Amino acid sequence: MRLPSSIRYQTKLVAFLLLSIGITMLAGLYSYLSIQNLMDDSVETFQKNYQLANAYREVELMQKEFETYFSTSSSDSLVAFYNHSAAVGSNIEELRKTVTYTERGIHVKNISNMMDHYLQCADDAVRAKRGRMVDNYTQGYADTVKENRYIEKMMSTDLIGSAERYAEISRNVGQITMFNNLLIAAVAIFMTVAIGFFSAEMTRPLSQLASYAQEISGGNFDVQIPENHTSREVSVLYRTFRLMAANIKEHVEELRQKQRIESALSEQKVNN
């Protein structure tokens, strides 16, 4: 499909340049947004893992001091227990602040709720121990150990889920990288084809015009030069060349007519 002759080559060049820049920018924007999305997912997963790891580490330290206090009634273990208990409570608050309504977010919320219940069980057991309520602190100790095992199991499940999430992110990175490579190749092919087409559009009418000039220089003044609407410049050039060819043909015809008249006069003089 040819463009109207009113469009100049300069306009076509500018339009082609803007189109090339637009396609390149869109390809780059897509790559940037895709990678940014994956980076956000990776950072979020890492932060959640870091928060859970800190919380679980404090739970384990708290459980250790809890068991030491129950076996030795050491005041140092009691102080350490309350310190770790406060740290666990702080970690639970941090986890709840960043909970999202996703499958992972719901799982993290369940872990934080379990840790909160664990804190209550452990604190009740310690209070019963300090109050020498044997039945209460014995049952509290058993409940606390059971809660700790539940937390450990949930952490293991979350760790497996995180590993699967990292594997999924890695697969997505590979897919996006492949897609970006294909997109770059497609853009490069498009640019090459467009440049080739645009170059051919510019050179084809000039080459055709050069062949018409050779015909005229060889004495063929009857060569038909059609109109060309590739661009305004080419259209003007063809029209001017067609007028020039017509003027040359007319001038040559005049010269030939003059030559025939002179030849006829010469023959008439010779005959007389």
mmCIF file with all atom_site columns, C-alpha atoms in Angstrom, residues 58 62 79-93 119:
data_model
loop_
_atom_site.group_PDB
_atom_site.id
_atom_site.type_symbol
_atom_site.label_atom_id
_atom_site.label_alt_id
_atom_site.label_comp_id
_atom_site.label_asym_id
_atom_site.label_entity_id
_atom_site.label_seq_id
_atom_site.pdbx_PDB_ins_code
_atom_site.Cartn_x
_atom_site.Cartn_y
_atom_site.Cartn_z
_atom_site.occupancy
_atom_site.B_iso_or_equiv
_atom_site.pdbx_formal_charge
_atom_site.auth_seq_id
_atom_site.auth_comp_id
_atom_site.auth_asym_id
_atom_site.auth_atom_id
_atom_site.pdbx_PDB_model_num
ATOM 1  C CA . GLU A 1 58  ? 13.175 -16.342 69.610 1.00 0.00 ? 58  GLU A CA 1
ATOM 2  C CA . MET A 1 62  ? 12.258 -18.907 74.830 1.00 0.00 ? 62  MET A CA 1
ATOM 3  C CA . VAL A 1 79  ? 14.490 -13.315 83.263 1.00 0.00 ? 79  VAL A CA 1
ATOM 4  C CA . ALA A 1 80  ? 15.776 -14.691 79.947 1.00 0.00 ? 80  ALA A CA 1
ATOM 5  C CA . PHE A 1 81  ? 12.391 -16.309 79.352 1.00 0.00 ? 81  PHE A CA 1
ATOM 6  C CA . TYR A 1 82  ? 10.569 -12.997 79.726 1.00 0.00 ? 82  TYR A CA 1
ATOM 7  C CA . ASN A 1 83  ? 13.126 -11.221 77.525 1.00 0.00 ? 83  ASN A CA 1
ATOM 8  C CA . HIS A 1 84  ? 12.635 -13.735 74.727 1.00 0.00 ? 84  HIS A CA 1
ATOM 9  C CA . SER A 1 85  ? 8.879  -13.631 75.308 1.00 0.00 ? 85  SER A CA 1
ATOM 10 C CA . ALA A 1 86  ? 8.905  -9.864  74.725 1.00 0.00 ? 86  ALA A CA 1
ATOM 11 C CA . ALA A 1 87  ? 10.997 -10.364 71.569 1.00 0.00 ? 87  ALA A CA 1
ATOM 12 C CA . VAL A 1 88  ? 8.527  -12.972 70.282 1.00 0.00 ? 88  VAL A CA 1
ATOM 13 C CA . GLY A 1 89  ? 5.621  -10.603 70.978 1.00 0.00 ? 89  GLY A CA 1
ATOM 14 C CA . SER A 1 90  ? 7.385  -7.852  69.016 1.00 0.00 ? 90  SER A CA 1
ATOM 15 C CA . ASN A 1 91  ? 8.026  -10.204 66.106 1.00 0.00 ? 91  ASN A CA 1
ATOM 16 C CA . ILE A 1 92  ? 4.381  -11.266 66.090 1.00 0.00 ? 92  ILE A CA 1
ATOM 17 C CA . GLU A 1 93  ? 3.305  -7.621  65.792 1.00 0.00 ? 93  GLU A CA 1
ATOM 18 C CA . LEU A 1 119 ? 3.078  -17.144 74.483 1.00 0.00 ? 119 LEU A CA 1
#
